[in-house]
């Protein structure tokens, strides 16, 4: 109890440069693996704090790491700073107003995610130093969460191999422990090669790669009826073979994302999708090659750490939103549907109310529909005991990856939610550092889960980060 009050004070005292860091990152939205300026800003702040800084972590040029302290357990706090395409938006206004000349925007709140995680790490650093205690805290700035699976590559390169526990968070409508439910996924490109020809003069000489993709998609769409109902498959054309209808398309490329609750199910579905691609190639007399672009595992639970996080949240209470925050949130809520709002309450396991911001900590293991997305924190959770929080940084009902989410990014309410969740994360870190029994319980829970189901990474051994993706 004493520990938590002290560490929360340290977080409060240190918050200003981190709110500024978050706002600067909001203003320089950069996509998957192109987060050059954002990573440099994070490295510079780590230097100012006196962390020992490493760049290019895990072979990723835009990954950074700062470490402080000596000996003892290693606590990793993970942040992100990548943005999303097409989500540029003016800050603090409740209408869709993209910024001129800027396509990308922080529509997932990763500007807050990185700065809030580093704030927690910096507070733990000062707390350790003030006590002269053994223990190390690290901030990991992890690139390309939005499709590049940055952390999965960092795990593959051993970036977390001497870490004892990992803590992270994500912006959300409600403050809560993140339930360890996410979908494992693989992003894979299929490239078909046929033979180009004049579509009118010599159609019989052409073999269409575009036909092959269309037949493949039909095959996969028929497969949907015969796959687990909680699996997901999506596709997008990367190259439809050109824009001339009178040329038989000699090359074409499609990107598939295959998701399922367990890694083994993704492996099985990928094999089926691959056979359908081969069938399409057979039907069209084309050939097909495939390449995994990125892959993420599902999240592995860790009960002792989740309970520690819940205790911190329960003691903290909800973020200190004021009347102005509520007024802004009411304006933002008017831009979404009633259904968006009700779904958000249901997902958090809370009764629907008219209050537009989080005023209570959402219960752990709430009944109701679970998250059906994916996160590359999944792979970290199979490498070290991991726990995540949700920080209340936006209006209840705000859709993920939306202009509304970008619009919240520099608001006072987002700053409050970020500082609040930094306290919960720093609280868990000091609980683990000052209670060796908790650390042992977290490790035992992790070992038991891995014994029951060993880690089989979805990334092939020869997979390389897709630095050219955006
Ligand atoms: Zn995100």
Short mmCIF file of C-alpha atoms and ligand atoms in Angstrom, two decimals:
data_model
loop_
_atom_site.label_atom_id
_atom_site.label_comp_id
_atom_site.label_asym_id
_atom_site.label_seq_id
_atom_site.Cartn_x
_atom_site.Cartn_y
_atom_site.Cartn_z
CA UNK A 1 0.00 0.00 0.00
CA UNK A 2 2.80 2.37 0.99
CA UNK A 3 4.72 1.41 -2.14
CA UNK A 4 1.81 2.19 -4.45
CA UNK A 5 1.18 5.67 -3.03
CA UNK A 6 4.87 6.50 -3.37
CA UNK A 7 5.28 5.23 -6.92
CA UNK A 8 2.07 6.99 -8.02
CA UNK A 9 3.46 10.26 -6.65
CA UNK A 10 6.63 9.75 -8.68
CA UNK A 11 4.50 9.17 -11.81
CA UNK A 12 2.56 12.39 -11.13
CA UNK A 13 5.71 14.43 -10.57
CA UNK A 14 7.31 13.17 -13.80
CA UNK A 15 4.31 13.40 -16.10
CA UNK A 16 4.88 16.71 -17.91
CA UNK A 17 7.70 15.76 -20.36
CA UNK A 18 5.81 12.54 -21.19
CA UNK A 19 2.61 14.36 -22.03
CA UNK A 20 4.74 16.59 -24.27
CA UNK A 21 6.43 13.55 -25.82
CA UNK A 22 3.04 12.00 -26.57
CA UNK A 23 1.83 15.23 -28.19
CA UNK A 24 4.99 15.50 -30.33
CA UNK A 25 4.61 11.88 -31.52
CA UNK A 26 0.93 12.60 -32.33
CA UNK A 27 2.19 15.39 -34.61
CA UNK A 28 4.59 13.16 -36.59
CA UNK A 29 2.52 10.08 -37.49
CA UNK A 30 4.77 7.43 -39.06
CA UNK A 31 3.81 3.99 -40.38
CA UNK A 32 5.13 0.44 -39.81
CA UNK A 33 8.96 0.36 -39.62
CA UNK A 34 9.19 3.98 -40.83
CA UNK A 35 8.98 5.46 -37.30
CA UNK A 36 12.38 7.16 -37.67
CA UNK A 37 11.53 10.49 -36.03
CA UNK A 38 9.30 8.92 -33.37
CA UNK A 39 12.01 6.40 -32.40
CA UNK A 40 14.59 9.23 -32.24
CA UNK A 41 12.27 11.24 -29.96
CA UNK A 42 11.89 8.22 -27.67
CA UNK A 43 15.66 7.58 -27.62
CA UNK A 44 16.29 11.27 -26.81
CA UNK A 45 13.85 11.22 -23.88
CA UNK A 46 15.46 8.02 -22.55
CA UNK A 47 18.86 9.79 -22.72
CA UNK A 48 17.49 12.81 -20.85
CA UNK A 49 16.20 10.48 -18.13
CA UNK A 50 19.62 8.86 -17.79
CA UNK A 51 18.68 5.43 -19.15
CA UNK A 52 21.40 3.37 -20.88
CA UNK A 53 20.09 3.51 -24.45
CA UNK A 54 20.31 0.97 -27.24
CA UNK A 55 18.91 1.51 -30.73
CA UNK A 56 18.26 -0.96 -33.54
CA UNK A 57 17.06 -3.53 -30.97
CA UNK A 58 16.40 -7.01 -32.38
CA UNK A 59 17.67 -5.90 -35.81
CA UNK A 60 14.84 -3.38 -36.21
CA UNK A 61 16.21 0.10 -37.00
CA UNK A 62 13.25 1.87 -35.35
CA UNK A 63 13.26 -0.18 -32.12
CA UNK A 64 14.82 1.44 -29.02
CA UNK A 65 15.54 0.23 -25.50
CA UNK A 66 16.57 2.06 -22.34
CA UNK A 67 17.73 0.30 -19.17
CA UNK A 68 18.30 1.61 -15.65
CA UNK A 69 19.27 0.00 -12.35
CA UNK A 70 21.69 -2.79 -11.46
CA UNK A 71 21.29 -6.53 -10.81
CA UNK A 72 18.04 -8.04 -9.58
CA UNK A 73 15.01 -8.87 -11.68
CA UNK A 74 14.50 -7.23 -15.08
CA UNK A 75 11.12 -5.54 -15.60
CA UNK A 76 10.31 -4.64 -19.22
CA UNK A 77 7.67 -2.02 -19.98
CA UNK A 78 6.68 -2.04 -23.63
CA UNK A 79 5.62 0.93 -25.74
CA UNK A 80 4.70 1.59 -29.36
CA UNK A 81 4.64 4.68 -31.61
CA UNK A 82 3.44 3.63 -35.06
CA UNK A 83 0.48 5.35 -36.72
CA UNK A 84 -2.13 4.29 -39.29
CA UNK A 85 -2.71 5.37 -42.88
CA UNK A 86 -5.68 7.58 -43.80
CA UNK A 87 -6.46 8.59 -40.21
CA UNK A 88 -5.17 12.14 -40.21
CA UNK A 89 -7.46 14.37 -38.16
CA UNK A 90 -7.42 17.71 -36.40
CA UNK A 91 -6.98 17.34 -32.63
CA UNK A 92 -9.76 18.11 -30.20
CA UNK A 93 -12.65 18.64 -32.63
CA UNK A 94 -15.77 16.49 -32.79
CA UNK A 95 -16.11 16.45 -36.57
CA UNK A 96 -14.16 14.69 -39.28
CA UNK A 97 -11.50 17.20 -40.37
CA UNK A 98 -8.40 15.56 -41.90
CA UNK A 99 -5.24 17.68 -41.73
CA UNK A 100 -4.24 18.96 -45.16
CA UNK A 101 -1.26 17.17 -46.68
CA UNK A 102 -1.09 14.52 -43.99
CA UNK A 103 -2.48 11.06 -44.69
CA UNK A 104 -1.45 9.13 -41.59
CA UNK A 105 -2.74 9.70 -38.09
CA UNK A 106 -2.58 8.24 -34.60
CA UNK A 107 -5.90 6.44 -34.91
CA UNK A 108 -4.90 3.75 -32.40
CA UNK A 109 -3.42 6.07 -29.78
CA UNK A 110 0.12 4.69 -29.96
CA UNK A 111 1.49 8.21 -29.28
CA UNK A 112 0.05 7.76 -25.76
CA UNK A 113 1.03 4.08 -25.61
CA UNK A 114 4.76 4.79 -26.02
CA UNK A 115 4.93 7.89 -23.82
CA UNK A 116 2.78 6.34 -21.06
CA UNK A 117 4.89 3.17 -20.96
CA UNK A 118 8.09 5.22 -20.78
CA UNK A 119 6.62 7.37 -17.99
CA UNK A 120 5.98 4.19 -15.98
CA UNK A 121 9.53 2.94 -16.63
CA UNK A 122 11.06 6.31 -15.68
CA UNK A 123 9.10 6.38 -12.41
CA UNK A 124 10.25 2.84 -11.55
CA UNK A 125 13.85 3.90 -12.31
CA UNK A 126 13.63 6.78 -9.81
CA UNK A 127 11.88 4.57 -7.24
CA UNK A 128 14.69 1.97 -7.46
CA UNK A 129 17.39 4.64 -7.24
CA UNK A 130 15.78 6.34 -4.21
CA UNK A 131 15.85 3.01 -2.36
CA UNK A 132 19.22 1.82 -3.61
CA UNK A 133 17.44 -1.44 -4.41
CA UNK A 134 18.65 -4.13 -6.77
CA UNK A 135 16.57 -4.46 -9.91
CA UNK A 136 16.50 -3.21 -13.47
CA UNK A 137 13.73 -1.56 -15.44
CA UNK A 138 13.71 -1.32 -19.21
CA UNK A 139 11.57 0.62 -21.65
CA UNK A 140 11.23 -1.11 -25.02
CA UNK A 141 10.04 1.08 -27.89
CA UNK A 142 8.59 -1.47 -30.29
CA UNK A 143 7.90 -0.57 -33.95
CA UNK A 144 5.32 -1.76 -36.45
CA UNK A 145 2.53 -3.13 -34.26
CA UNK A 146 0.01 -2.30 -36.99
CA UNK A 147 0.71 -5.26 -39.25
CA UNK A 148 4.50 -5.55 -39.10
CA UNK A 149 4.61 -7.75 -35.95
CA UNK A 150 7.65 -5.84 -34.68
CA UNK A 151 7.61 -7.56 -31.29
CA UNK A 152 7.39 -11.05 -32.84
CA UNK A 153 10.65 -10.30 -34.69
CA UNK A 154 12.19 -8.87 -31.49
CA UNK A 155 11.25 -12.08 -29.65
CA UNK A 156 12.75 -14.14 -32.50
CA UNK A 157 16.02 -12.19 -32.17
CA UNK A 158 16.12 -12.76 -28.40
CA UNK A 159 15.50 -9.12 -27.37
CA UNK A 160 13.58 -10.24 -24.24
CA UNK A 161 15.68 -13.29 -23.34
CA UNK A 162 16.90 -11.99 -19.94
CA UNK A 163 13.63 -10.23 -19.03
CA UNK A 164 11.74 -11.52 -15.95
CA UNK A 165 8.34 -9.94 -16.59
CA UNK A 166 6.84 -7.68 -19.24
CA UNK A 167 4.13 -5.06 -18.76
CA UNK A 168 2.27 -3.11 -21.41
CA UNK A 169 -0.99 -1.30 -22.06
CA UNK A 170 -3.27 -0.08 -24.82
CA UNK A 171 -5.55 2.96 -25.09
CA UNK A 172 -9.20 2.08 -24.51
CA UNK A 173 -12.51 3.47 -23.29
CA UNK A 174 -12.34 1.77 -19.88
CA UNK A 175 -9.49 1.29 -17.42
CA UNK A 176 -9.03 -2.43 -16.78
CA UNK A 177 -6.73 -5.41 -16.88
CA UNK A 178 -6.59 -6.70 -20.45
CA UNK A 179 -8.14 -10.15 -20.62
CA UNK A 180 -5.66 -12.52 -22.25
CA UNK A 181 -7.80 -13.11 -25.31
CA UNK A 182 -6.54 -12.24 -28.76
CA UNK A 183 -6.28 -13.99 -32.07
CA UNK A 184 -3.09 -15.50 -33.39
CA UNK A 185 -2.62 -14.46 -36.98
CA UNK A 186 -0.48 -14.72 -40.07
CA UNK A 187 -0.29 -12.23 -42.91
CA UNK A 188 0.74 -14.01 -46.09
CA UNK A 189 1.07 -12.87 -49.71
CA UNK A 190 0.19 -15.15 -52.66
CA UNK A 191 1.71 -14.20 -56.01
CA UNK A 192 0.38 -15.84 -59.16
CA UNK A 193 2.28 -15.92 -62.43
CA UNK A 194 0.53 -16.68 -65.70
CA UNK A 195 1.14 -15.54 -69.27
CA UNK A 196 0.24 -12.15 -70.64
CA UNK A 197 -1.40 -11.78 -74.05
CA UNK A 198 -3.77 -9.54 -76.04
CA UNK A 199 -7.17 -10.24 -74.53
CA UNK A 200 -9.01 -9.91 -77.89
CA UNK A 201 -6.49 -10.95 -80.53
CA UNK A 202 -4.92 -13.89 -78.67
CA UNK A 203 -6.96 -14.77 -75.58
CA UNK A 204 -6.15 -18.48 -76.04
CA UNK A 205 -2.47 -17.74 -75.47
CA UNK A 206 -3.01 -15.95 -72.17
CA UNK A 207 -3.17 -17.52 -68.71
CA UNK A 208 -4.62 -15.04 -66.24
CA UNK A 209 -3.07 -14.54 -62.82
CA UNK A 210 -6.05 -12.36 -61.93
CA UNK A 211 -8.44 -15.24 -62.72
CA UNK A 212 -6.38 -17.38 -60.38
CA UNK A 213 -6.80 -14.93 -57.48
CA UNK A 214 -10.53 -14.63 -58.11
CA UNK A 215 -10.91 -18.42 -58.06
CA UNK A 216 -8.76 -18.65 -54.96
CA UNK A 217 -10.99 -16.10 -53.18
CA UNK A 218 -14.12 -18.01 -54.22
CA UNK A 219 -12.58 -21.18 -52.83
CA UNK A 220 -11.69 -19.53 -49.54
CA UNK A 221 -15.13 -17.96 -49.26
CA UNK A 222 -16.70 -21.44 -49.62
CA UNK A 223 -14.28 -22.72 -46.97
CA UNK A 224 -15.66 -20.21 -44.43
CA UNK A 225 -18.64 -22.43 -43.72
CA UNK A 226 -16.30 -25.22 -42.71
CA UNK A 227 -13.91 -23.50 -40.37
CA UNK A 228 -14.07 -22.66 -36.63
CA UNK A 229 -16.59 -19.88 -36.11
CA UNK A 230 -14.12 -17.77 -34.13
CA UNK A 231 -11.50 -17.86 -36.89
CA UNK A 232 -11.25 -14.92 -39.31
CA UNK A 233 -9.92 -14.65 -42.85
CA UNK A 234 -9.57 -11.38 -44.80
CA UNK A 235 -7.90 -10.51 -48.09
CA UNK A 236 -6.91 -7.49 -50.15
CA UNK A 237 -5.57 -7.22 -53.70
CA UNK A 238 -2.01 -5.88 -53.69
CA UNK A 239 -1.67 -6.13 -57.45
CA UNK A 240 -4.64 -6.91 -59.68
CA UNK A 241 -2.35 -7.27 -62.69
CA UNK A 242 -2.65 -3.80 -64.14
CA UNK A 243 -5.39 -1.44 -65.27
CA UNK A 244 -5.84 -2.57 -68.89
CA UNK A 245 -8.82 -4.93 -69.36
CA UNK A 246 -7.52 -5.81 -72.85
CA UNK A 247 -4.32 -7.36 -71.51
CA UNK A 248 -4.45 -10.81 -69.93
CA UNK A 249 -2.93 -10.29 -66.48
CA UNK A 250 0.36 -12.15 -66.35
CA UNK A 251 1.06 -11.38 -62.68
CA UNK A 252 -1.19 -10.67 -59.71
CA UNK A 253 -0.79 -10.64 -55.95
CA UNK A 254 -3.19 -10.95 -53.03
CA UNK A 255 -2.56 -10.50 -49.29
CA UNK A 256 -4.35 -12.78 -46.84
CA UNK A 257 -4.72 -12.43 -43.07
CA UNK A 258 -5.66 -15.67 -41.30
CA UNK A 259 -6.64 -15.39 -37.61
CA UNK A 260 -7.74 -17.91 -34.99
CA UNK A 261 -7.67 -18.17 -31.17
CA UNK A 262 -4.81 -20.69 -31.14
CA UNK A 263 -1.56 -20.87 -33.10
CA UNK A 264 -2.24 -24.49 -34.11
CA UNK A 265 -5.56 -23.47 -35.69
CA UNK A 266 -3.82 -20.76 -37.72
CA UNK A 267 -1.29 -23.35 -38.94
CA UNK A 268 -4.15 -25.65 -40.00
CA UNK A 269 -6.11 -22.91 -41.77
CA UNK A 270 -2.99 -21.64 -43.55
CA UNK A 271 -2.41 -25.12 -44.94
CA UNK A 272 -6.00 -25.19 -46.27
CA UNK A 273 -5.74 -21.71 -47.80
CA UNK A 274 -2.44 -22.77 -49.40
CA UNK A 275 -4.10 -25.83 -50.99
CA UNK A 276 -6.90 -23.63 -52.35
CA UNK A 277 -4.24 -21.33 -53.90
CA UNK A 278 -2.63 -24.36 -55.54
CA UNK A 279 -6.04 -25.48 -56.79
CA UNK A 280 -6.62 -22.05 -58.34
CA UNK A 281 -3.22 -22.22 -60.02
CA UNK A 282 -4.07 -25.69 -61.36
CA UNK A 283 -7.41 -24.48 -62.77
CA UNK A 284 -5.87 -21.50 -64.52
CA UNK A 285 -2.55 -23.05 -65.59
CA UNK A 286 -0.66 -20.47 -63.61
CA UNK A 287 1.88 -20.92 -60.83
CA UNK A 288 1.79 -19.58 -57.30
CA UNK A 289 4.33 -18.70 -54.62
CA UNK A 290 3.62 -17.51 -51.08
CA UNK A 291 5.52 -15.48 -48.49
CA UNK A 292 4.70 -14.81 -44.85
CA UNK A 293 4.81 -11.04 -44.22
CA UNK A 294 4.19 -11.09 -40.48
CA UNK A 295 2.68 -13.29 -37.80
CA UNK A 296 1.60 -12.91 -34.19
CA UNK A 297 0.71 -15.42 -31.51
CA UNK A 298 -2.34 -15.24 -29.26
CA UNK A 299 -1.88 -13.80 -25.76
CA UNK A 300 -0.84 -16.15 -22.96
CA UNK A 301 -2.46 -15.39 -19.61
CA UNK A 302 -0.59 -14.82 -16.34
CA UNK A 303 -2.96 -14.87 -13.38
CA UNK A 304 -0.63 -13.62 -10.61
CA UNK A 305 0.34 -10.57 -12.68
CA UNK A 306 -3.27 -9.92 -13.77
CA UNK A 307 -4.36 -10.02 -10.12
CA UNK A 308 -1.55 -7.60 -9.18
CA UNK A 309 -2.67 -5.24 -11.95
CA UNK A 310 -6.31 -5.46 -10.81
CA UNK A 311 -5.30 -4.63 -7.21
CA UNK A 312 -3.43 -1.56 -8.44
CA UNK A 313 -6.42 -0.39 -10.49
CA UNK A 314 -8.86 -1.02 -7.63
CA UNK A 315 -6.74 1.06 -5.26
CA UNK A 316 -6.28 3.81 -7.87
CA UNK A 317 -9.94 4.15 -8.74
CA UNK A 318 -10.97 5.68 -12.09
CA UNK A 319 -9.00 8.47 -13.83
CA UNK A 320 -9.72 11.99 -12.49
CA UNK A 321 -11.82 13.25 -15.40
CA UNK A 322 -13.40 16.68 -14.87
CA UNK A 323 -16.46 18.50 -16.23
CA UNK A 324 -14.59 19.79 -19.30
CA UNK A 325 -13.44 16.26 -20.17
CA UNK A 326 -17.05 15.06 -19.84
CA UNK A 327 -18.27 17.89 -22.08
CA UNK A 328 -15.74 17.06 -24.82
CA UNK A 329 -16.58 13.36 -24.51
CA UNK A 330 -20.28 14.13 -24.92
CA UNK A 331 -19.54 15.95 -28.18
CA UNK A 332 -17.41 13.02 -29.37
CA UNK A 333 -20.05 10.49 -28.36
CA UNK A 334 -22.59 12.33 -30.53
CA UNK A 335 -20.50 11.30 -33.59
CA UNK A 336 -20.94 7.55 -33.01
CA UNK A 337 -23.99 5.31 -32.89
CA UNK A 338 -25.91 4.11 -29.85
CA UNK A 339 -24.86 0.60 -30.82
CA UNK A 340 -21.14 1.57 -30.65
CA UNK A 341 -21.71 2.84 -27.11
CA UNK A 342 -23.73 -0.16 -25.92
CA UNK A 343 -21.21 -2.61 -27.39
CA UNK A 344 -18.38 -0.86 -25.54
CA UNK A 345 -20.19 -1.17 -22.19
CA UNK A 346 -21.05 -4.82 -22.84
CA UNK A 347 -17.45 -5.67 -23.79
CA UNK A 348 -16.27 -4.13 -20.51
CA UNK A 349 -18.87 -6.17 -18.58
CA UNK A 350 -20.55 -2.97 -17.32
CA UNK A 351 -24.18 -1.80 -17.37
CA UNK A 352 -24.96 0.82 -20.05
CA UNK A 353 -25.11 4.39 -18.70
CA UNK A 354 -25.20 7.90 -20.17
CA UNK A 355 -21.79 8.84 -18.72
CA UNK A 356 -19.42 9.19 -21.71
CA UNK A 357 -16.12 8.47 -19.89
CA UNK A 358 -14.80 5.71 -17.65
CA UNK A 359 -15.90 6.38 -14.06
CA UNK A 360 -15.32 2.90 -12.67
CA UNK A 361 -12.66 0.22 -13.08
CA UNK A 362 -14.00 -2.50 -15.35
CA UNK A 363 -14.14 -5.93 -13.68
CA UNK A 364 -11.50 -8.55 -14.44
CA UNK A 365 -12.74 -11.54 -16.46
CA UNK A 366 -15.95 -9.74 -17.30
CA UNK A 367 -18.57 -11.86 -19.06
CA UNK A 368 -19.52 -10.84 -22.57
CA UNK A 369 -17.94 -10.74 -26.02
CA UNK A 370 -14.14 -10.72 -26.09
CA UNK A 371 -11.67 -8.83 -28.22
CA UNK A 372 -11.42 -10.35 -31.68
CA UNK A 373 -8.30 -8.52 -32.81
CA UNK A 374 -4.65 -9.45 -32.61
CA UNK A 375 -1.57 -7.92 -31.01
CA UNK A 376 2.12 -8.64 -31.33
CA UNK A 377 2.35 -8.49 -27.52
CA UNK A 378 1.11 -12.09 -27.98
CA UNK A 379 4.61 -13.31 -28.87
CA UNK A 380 6.18 -11.53 -25.89
CA UNK A 381 3.64 -13.27 -23.63
CA UNK A 382 5.02 -16.66 -24.78
CA UNK A 383 8.60 -15.52 -24.10
CA UNK A 384 8.19 -13.98 -20.61
CA UNK A 385 5.32 -13.64 -18.07
CA UNK A 386 3.34 -10.69 -19.44
CA UNK A 387 0.46 -8.52 -18.28
CA UNK A 388 -1.33 -5.70 -20.04
CA UNK A 389 -3.63 -2.90 -19.00
CA UNK A 390 -6.24 -0.89 -20.79
CA UNK A 391 -5.97 2.82 -20.13
CA UNK A 392 -9.10 4.99 -20.34
CA UNK A 393 -7.99 7.57 -22.91
CA UNK A 394 -11.08 8.04 -25.06
CA UNK A 395 -14.85 8.39 -25.07
CA UNK A 396 -16.96 5.27 -24.55
CA UNK A 397 -18.15 4.03 -27.95
CA UNK A 398 -15.22 5.42 -29.98
CA UNK A 399 -14.48 2.92 -32.75
CA UNK A 400 -10.93 1.53 -32.96
CA UNK A 401 -8.83 2.89 -35.82
CA UNK A 402 -11.06 5.91 -36.41
CA UNK A 403 -10.75 9.66 -36.92
CA UNK A 404 -12.49 10.07 -33.58
CA UNK A 405 -9.66 8.19 -31.91
CA UNK A 406 -7.06 10.42 -33.61
CA UNK A 407 -9.04 13.49 -32.47
CA UNK A 408 -8.71 12.41 -28.82
CA UNK A 409 -4.92 12.00 -29.01
CA UNK A 410 -3.82 15.34 -27.51
CA UNK A 411 -6.85 16.03 -25.30
CA UNK A 412 -6.59 16.61 -21.53
CA UNK A 413 -8.71 13.50 -20.97
CA UNK A 414 -6.27 11.35 -22.97
CA UNK A 415 -3.37 12.77 -20.96
CA UNK A 416 -5.16 11.94 -17.70
CA UNK A 417 -5.90 8.39 -18.86
CA UNK A 418 -2.26 7.94 -19.88
CA UNK A 419 -0.88 9.10 -16.52
CA UNK A 420 -3.47 6.94 -14.73
CA UNK A 421 -2.49 3.74 -16.56
CA UNK A 422 1.22 4.56 -16.10
CA UNK A 423 0.52 4.44 -12.35
CA UNK A 424 -1.11 1.00 -12.65
CA UNK A 425 1.86 -0.34 -14.66
CA UNK A 426 4.50 1.19 -12.38
CA UNK A 427 2.53 -0.17 -9.41
CA UNK A 428 2.76 -3.73 -10.77
CA UNK A 429 6.49 -3.27 -11.45
CA UNK A 430 7.25 -2.17 -7.87
CA UNK A 431 5.01 -4.94 -6.48
CA UNK A 432 7.15 -7.48 -8.35
CA UNK A 433 10.43 -5.78 -7.41
CA UNK A 434 9.56 -5.67 -3.72
CA UNK A 435 7.87 -9.10 -3.42
CA UNK A 436 9.96 -12.03 -4.62
CA UNK A 437 7.05 -14.42 -3.91
CA UNK A 438 4.91 -12.60 -6.51
CA UNK A 439 7.70 -12.87 -9.07
CA UNK A 440 8.03 -16.61 -8.37
CA UNK A 441 4.26 -17.11 -8.70
CA UNK A 442 4.25 -15.30 -12.04
CA UNK A 443 7.11 -17.47 -13.29
CA UNK A 444 5.49 -20.69 -12.04
CA UNK A 445 2.20 -19.79 -13.77
CA UNK A 446 4.13 -19.10 -16.98
CA UNK A 447 6.06 -22.41 -16.80
CA UNK A 448 2.88 -24.43 -16.23
CA UNK A 449 1.15 -22.86 -19.24
CA UNK A 450 4.15 -23.50 -21.49
CA UNK A 451 4.34 -27.10 -20.33
CA UNK A 452 0.67 -27.59 -21.26
CA UNK A 453 1.12 -25.97 -24.66
CA UNK A 454 4.65 -25.25 -25.92
CA UNK A 455 5.37 -22.14 -27.99
CA UNK A 456 5.42 -22.76 -31.72
CA UNK A 457 6.05 -19.39 -33.38
CA UNK A 458 3.97 -18.60 -36.45
CA UNK A 459 6.87 -16.70 -38.02
CA UNK A 460 8.85 -19.05 -40.25
CA UNK A 461 12.58 -19.30 -39.39
CA UNK A 462 13.57 -17.45 -42.54
CA UNK A 463 10.95 -14.68 -42.17
CA UNK A 464 12.36 -11.15 -42.41
CA UNK A 465 10.66 -7.96 -41.20
CA UNK A 466 8.73 -6.32 -44.06
CA UNK A 467 10.61 -3.02 -43.91
CA UNK A 468 9.10 -1.91 -47.20
CA UNK A 469 5.49 -2.33 -46.02
CA UNK A 470 3.48 0.68 -44.92
ZN1 LIG B 1 -3.08 -0.29 -31.30
#
